[in-house]
Coordinates of C-alpha atoms and ligand atoms in Angstrom, one line a residue:
X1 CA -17.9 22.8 -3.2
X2 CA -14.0 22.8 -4.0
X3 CA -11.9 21.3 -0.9
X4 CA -9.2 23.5 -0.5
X5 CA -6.5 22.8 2.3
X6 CA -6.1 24.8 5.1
X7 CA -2.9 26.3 5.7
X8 CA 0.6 25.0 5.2
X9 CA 0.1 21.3 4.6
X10 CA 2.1 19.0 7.0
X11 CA 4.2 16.8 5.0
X12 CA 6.2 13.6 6.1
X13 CA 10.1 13.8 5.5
X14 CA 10.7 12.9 1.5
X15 CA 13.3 9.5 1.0
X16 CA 14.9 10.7 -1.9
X17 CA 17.5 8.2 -2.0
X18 CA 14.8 5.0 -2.7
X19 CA 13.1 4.9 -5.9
X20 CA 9.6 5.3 -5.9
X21 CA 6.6 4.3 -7.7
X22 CA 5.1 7.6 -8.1
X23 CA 8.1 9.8 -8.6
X24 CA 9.6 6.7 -11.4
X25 CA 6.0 6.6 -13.4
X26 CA 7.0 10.6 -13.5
X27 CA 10.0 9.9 -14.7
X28 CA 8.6 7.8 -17.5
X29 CA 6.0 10.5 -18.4
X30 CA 8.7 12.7 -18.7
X31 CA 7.7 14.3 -16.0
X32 CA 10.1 16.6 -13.3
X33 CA 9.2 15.5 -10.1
X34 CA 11.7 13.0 -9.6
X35 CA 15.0 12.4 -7.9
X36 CA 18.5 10.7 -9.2
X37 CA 17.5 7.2 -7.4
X38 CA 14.4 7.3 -9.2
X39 CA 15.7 8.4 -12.6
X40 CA 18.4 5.6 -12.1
X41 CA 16.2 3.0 -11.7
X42 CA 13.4 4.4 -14.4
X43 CA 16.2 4.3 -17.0
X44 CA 17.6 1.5 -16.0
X45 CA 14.2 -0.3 -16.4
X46 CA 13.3 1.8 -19.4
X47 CA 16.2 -0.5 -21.1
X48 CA 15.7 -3.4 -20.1
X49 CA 12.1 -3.4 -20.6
X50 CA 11.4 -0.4 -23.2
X51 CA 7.8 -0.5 -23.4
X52 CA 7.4 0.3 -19.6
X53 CA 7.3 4.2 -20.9
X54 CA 4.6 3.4 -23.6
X55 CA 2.8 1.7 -20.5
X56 CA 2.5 4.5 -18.5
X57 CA 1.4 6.9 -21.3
X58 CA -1.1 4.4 -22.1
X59 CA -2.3 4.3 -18.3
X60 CA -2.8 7.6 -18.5
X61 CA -4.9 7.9 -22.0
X62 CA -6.8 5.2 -20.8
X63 CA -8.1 6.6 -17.5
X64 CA -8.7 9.6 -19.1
X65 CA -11.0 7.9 -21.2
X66 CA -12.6 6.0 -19.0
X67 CA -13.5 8.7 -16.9
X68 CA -14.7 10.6 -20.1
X69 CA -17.1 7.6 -21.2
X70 CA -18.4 7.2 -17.4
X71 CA -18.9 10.6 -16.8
X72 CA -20.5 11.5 -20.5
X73 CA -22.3 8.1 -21.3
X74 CA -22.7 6.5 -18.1
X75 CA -23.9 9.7 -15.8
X76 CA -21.4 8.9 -12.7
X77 CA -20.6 11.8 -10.7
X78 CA -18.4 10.4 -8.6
X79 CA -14.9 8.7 -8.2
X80 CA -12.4 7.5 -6.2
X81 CA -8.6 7.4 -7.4
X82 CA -6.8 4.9 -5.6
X83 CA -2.8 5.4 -5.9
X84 CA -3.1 8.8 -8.0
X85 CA 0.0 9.5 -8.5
X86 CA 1.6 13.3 -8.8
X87 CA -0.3 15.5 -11.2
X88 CA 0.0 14.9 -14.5
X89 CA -2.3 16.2 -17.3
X90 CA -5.7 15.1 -17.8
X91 CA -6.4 14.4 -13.9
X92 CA -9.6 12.5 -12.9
X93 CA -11.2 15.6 -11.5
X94 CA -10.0 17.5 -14.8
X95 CA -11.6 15.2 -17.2
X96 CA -14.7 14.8 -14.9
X97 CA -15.6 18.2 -14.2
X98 CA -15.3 19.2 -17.9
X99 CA -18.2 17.0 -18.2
X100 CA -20.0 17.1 -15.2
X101 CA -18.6 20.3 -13.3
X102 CA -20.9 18.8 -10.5
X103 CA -18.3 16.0 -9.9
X104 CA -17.2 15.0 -6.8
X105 CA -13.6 13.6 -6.8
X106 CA -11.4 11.6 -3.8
X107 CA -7.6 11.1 -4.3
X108 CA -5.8 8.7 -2.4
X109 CA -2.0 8.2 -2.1
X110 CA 0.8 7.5 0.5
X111 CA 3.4 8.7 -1.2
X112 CA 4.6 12.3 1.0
X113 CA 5.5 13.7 -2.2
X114 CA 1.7 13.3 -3.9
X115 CA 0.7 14.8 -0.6
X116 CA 3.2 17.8 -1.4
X117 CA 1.4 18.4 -4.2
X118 CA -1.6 17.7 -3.3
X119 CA -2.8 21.5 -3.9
X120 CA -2.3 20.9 -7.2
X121 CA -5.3 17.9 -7.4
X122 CA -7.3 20.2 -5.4
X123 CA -8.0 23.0 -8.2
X124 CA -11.3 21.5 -8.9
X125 CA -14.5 23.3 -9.9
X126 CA -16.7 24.7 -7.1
X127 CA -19.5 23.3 -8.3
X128 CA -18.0 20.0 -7.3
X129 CA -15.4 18.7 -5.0
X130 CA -12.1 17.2 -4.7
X131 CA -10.5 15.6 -1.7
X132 CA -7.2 14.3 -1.1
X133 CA -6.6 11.9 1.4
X134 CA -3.2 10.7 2.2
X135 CA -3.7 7.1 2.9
X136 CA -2.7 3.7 2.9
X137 CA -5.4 2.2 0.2
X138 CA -5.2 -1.3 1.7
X139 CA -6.7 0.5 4.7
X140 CA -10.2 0.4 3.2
X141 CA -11.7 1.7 6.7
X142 CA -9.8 4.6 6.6
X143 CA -9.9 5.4 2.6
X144 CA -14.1 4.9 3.0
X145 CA -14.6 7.1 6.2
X146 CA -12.7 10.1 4.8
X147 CA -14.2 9.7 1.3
X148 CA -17.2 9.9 3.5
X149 CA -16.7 13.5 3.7
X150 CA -16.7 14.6 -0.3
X151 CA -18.8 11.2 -1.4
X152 CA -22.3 9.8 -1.4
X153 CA -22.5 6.1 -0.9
X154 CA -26.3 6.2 -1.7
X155 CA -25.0 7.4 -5.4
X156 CA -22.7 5.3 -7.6
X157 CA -19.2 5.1 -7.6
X158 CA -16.5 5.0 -9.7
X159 CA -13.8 3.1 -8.2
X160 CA -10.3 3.6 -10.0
X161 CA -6.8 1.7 -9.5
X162 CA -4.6 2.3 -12.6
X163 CA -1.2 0.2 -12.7
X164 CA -1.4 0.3 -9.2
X165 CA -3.3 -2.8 -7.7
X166 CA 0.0 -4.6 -8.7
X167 CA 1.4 -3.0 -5.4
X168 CA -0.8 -5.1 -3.3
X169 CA 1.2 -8.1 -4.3
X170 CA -1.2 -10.7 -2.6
X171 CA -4.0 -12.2 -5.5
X172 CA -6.3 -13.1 -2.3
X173 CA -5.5 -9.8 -0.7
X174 CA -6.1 -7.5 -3.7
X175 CA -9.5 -9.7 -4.2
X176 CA -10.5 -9.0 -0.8
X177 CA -9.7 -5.6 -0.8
X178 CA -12.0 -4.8 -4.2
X179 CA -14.4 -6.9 -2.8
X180 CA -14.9 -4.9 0.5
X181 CA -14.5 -1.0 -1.2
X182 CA -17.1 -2.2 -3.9
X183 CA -19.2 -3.8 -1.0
X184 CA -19.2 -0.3 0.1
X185 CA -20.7 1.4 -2.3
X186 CA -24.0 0.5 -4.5
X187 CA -24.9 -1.2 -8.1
X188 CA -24.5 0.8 -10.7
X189 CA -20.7 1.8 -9.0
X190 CA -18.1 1.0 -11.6
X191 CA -14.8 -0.3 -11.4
X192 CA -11.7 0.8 -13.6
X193 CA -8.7 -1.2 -13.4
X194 CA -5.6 -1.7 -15.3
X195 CA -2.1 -3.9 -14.4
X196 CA 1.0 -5.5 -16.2
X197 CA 0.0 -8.9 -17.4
X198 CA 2.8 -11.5 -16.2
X199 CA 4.6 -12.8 -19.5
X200 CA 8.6 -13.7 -19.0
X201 CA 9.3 -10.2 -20.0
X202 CA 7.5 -8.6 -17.6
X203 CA 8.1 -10.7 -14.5
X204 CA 12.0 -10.3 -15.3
X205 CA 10.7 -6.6 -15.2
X206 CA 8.7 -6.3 -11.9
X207 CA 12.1 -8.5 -10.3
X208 CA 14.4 -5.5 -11.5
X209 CA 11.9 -3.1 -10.6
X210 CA 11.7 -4.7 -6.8
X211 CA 15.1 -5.9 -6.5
X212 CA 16.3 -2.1 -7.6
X213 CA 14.6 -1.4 -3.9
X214 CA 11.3 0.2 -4.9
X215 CA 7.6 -0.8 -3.6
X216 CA 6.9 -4.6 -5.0
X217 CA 5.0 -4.1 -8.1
X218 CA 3.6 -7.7 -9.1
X219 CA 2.5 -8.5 -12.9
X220 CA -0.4 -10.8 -13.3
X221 CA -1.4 -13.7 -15.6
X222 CA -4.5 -12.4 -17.5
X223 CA -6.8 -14.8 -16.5
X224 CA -6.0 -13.3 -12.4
X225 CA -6.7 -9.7 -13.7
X226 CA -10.0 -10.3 -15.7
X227 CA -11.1 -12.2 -12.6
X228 CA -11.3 -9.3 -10.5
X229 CA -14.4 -8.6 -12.9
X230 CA -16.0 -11.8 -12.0
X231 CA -19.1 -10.4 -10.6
X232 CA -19.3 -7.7 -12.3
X233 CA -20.6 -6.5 -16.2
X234 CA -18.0 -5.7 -18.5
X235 CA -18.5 -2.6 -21.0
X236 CA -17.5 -2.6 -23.9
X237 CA -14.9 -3.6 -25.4
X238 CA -13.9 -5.9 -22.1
X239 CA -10.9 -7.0 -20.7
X240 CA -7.8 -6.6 -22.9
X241 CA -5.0 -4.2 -23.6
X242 CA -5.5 -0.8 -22.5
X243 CA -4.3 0.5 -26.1
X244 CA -7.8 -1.4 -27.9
X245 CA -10.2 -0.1 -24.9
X246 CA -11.8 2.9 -27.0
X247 CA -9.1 4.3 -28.5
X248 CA -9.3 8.2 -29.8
X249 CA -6.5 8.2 -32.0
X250 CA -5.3 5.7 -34.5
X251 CA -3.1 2.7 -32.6
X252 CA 0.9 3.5 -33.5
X253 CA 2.5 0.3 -32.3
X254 CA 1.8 -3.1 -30.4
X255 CA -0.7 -2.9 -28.1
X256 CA 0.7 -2.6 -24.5
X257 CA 1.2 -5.4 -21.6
X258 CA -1.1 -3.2 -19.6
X259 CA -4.4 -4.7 -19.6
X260 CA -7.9 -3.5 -17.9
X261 CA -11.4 -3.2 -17.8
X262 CA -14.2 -0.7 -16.7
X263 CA -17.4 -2.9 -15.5
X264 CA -20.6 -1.9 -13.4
X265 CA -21.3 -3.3 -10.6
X266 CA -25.1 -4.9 -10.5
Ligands
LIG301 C1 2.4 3.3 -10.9 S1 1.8 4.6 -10.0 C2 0.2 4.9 -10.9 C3 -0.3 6.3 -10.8 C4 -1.6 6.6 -11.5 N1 -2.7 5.8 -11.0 C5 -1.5 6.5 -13.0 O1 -2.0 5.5 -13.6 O2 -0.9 7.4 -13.6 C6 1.2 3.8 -8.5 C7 0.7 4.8 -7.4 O3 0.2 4.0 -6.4 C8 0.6 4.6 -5.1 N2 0.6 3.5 -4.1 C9 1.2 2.3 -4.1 N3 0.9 1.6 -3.0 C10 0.0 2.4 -2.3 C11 -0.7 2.2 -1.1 N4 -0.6 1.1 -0.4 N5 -1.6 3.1 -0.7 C12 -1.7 4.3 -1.4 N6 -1.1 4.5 -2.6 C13 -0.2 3.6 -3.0 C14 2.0 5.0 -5.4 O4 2.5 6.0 -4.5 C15 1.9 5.6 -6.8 O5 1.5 6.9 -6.8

């Protein structure tokens, strides 16, 4: 079953003069969809802190191959992308569905212009499904009873938040709020996460970033991030820089400040 909207699809008004997080990681992809507030601040960033551009490729490469392992190695056929950002190659249901064509997909953003181009996450294969749902992700309730429509919560899930956690700037909150979408769904679910680890570099970064008037975007010391994998089992190779998890292609350069795991829920 493919999801396709219905009609024109109502969008709120776009702020184009305040940066934001979706249309500034398109800017460092080199991507179009942005405006001069966010290029400004991007660039701005992009020199003060010059990896931030090798970060979000490497977020990128790294949920695609997460997604590739779980789907191929794992079996999970199902996945929810919290904070998905505007299309960009290699999508979750993209990398999924080449797999598994069966795959069932959920989206979830707040930004209006993801929602804009939302039809363009929606071109999945109808032997499986994908859903966008424009939503706050700290609104769990709402996130889980519209993923209700595209996902089984008897089957596992894979649970996704790629350099986008940081946005919930609370460490009790952004526990709490893993704790009660995995809750939801049952063992065997996985969880994929990557964030900015905090190192005097990068906190003078996320202060530019939020004092430049964008969404709060907080780094975290290691030990924080890998502890959102308390409970759960780490695979292989476990919590570290996204560059080392799995690589495909030889490693040009340091190893980024993004770190992550994948891990199963039991
Ligand atoms: C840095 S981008 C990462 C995009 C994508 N996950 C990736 O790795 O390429 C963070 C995304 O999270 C979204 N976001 C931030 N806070 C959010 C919230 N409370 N609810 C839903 N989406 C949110 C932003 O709009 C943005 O698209």
């Amino acid at each position: 079953m493919n999801e396709e909207p219905q009609g024109p699809v109502a969008v709120d008004p776009i702020d184009t003069t305040t940066p934001h997080s979706a249309r500034m990681w398109n800017f460092w992809l080199g991507g179009k969809d942005n405006y001069p507030a966010d290029r400004a601040l991007g660039a701005a960033m992009a020199e003060a802190y010059p990896q931030i551009v090798d970060i979000a490729r490497a977020s990128r490469r790294f949920q695609a191959r997460a997604v590739r392992h779980l789907a191929q190695e794992v079996g999970i056929r199902q996945f929810l992308d919290l904070g998905t950002g505007l299309p960009t190659a290699e999508p979750t249901h993209e990398v999924a569905q080449k797999v598994a064509p069966e795959a069932r997909v959920v989206y979830v953003d707040n930004d209006p212009i993801v929602l804009a181009h939302a039809r363009a996450l929606l071109t999945g294969r109808p032997e499986g499904a994908t859903a966008y749902v424009p939503a706050d992700l700290t609104d769990a309730e709402t996130v889980l009873r519209e993923a209700d429509k595209i996902l089984d919560r008897e089957q596992p899930v894979a649970l996704m938040l790629l350099s986008t956690l940081g946005h919930v700037t609370d460490d009790a909150r952004a526990a709490a709020l893993l704790h009660t979408y995995l809750d939801a769904f049952p063992a065997g679910s996985h969880l994929v996460l990557c964030d900015t680890i905090e190192t005097p570099v990068t906190r003078a970064a996320s202060d530019e970033y939020a004092d430049g008037g964008a969404l709060p975007y907080v780094s975290r010391p290691a030990a924080t991030l890998r502890s959102f994998a308390d409970e759960l089992d780490l695979l292989d190779p476990g919590f570290g820089s996204i560059s080392l998890w799995r690589p495909d292609e030889p490693l040009t350069g340091d190893p980024v400040d993004q770190w992550g795991f994948v891990a199963a829920k039991r």
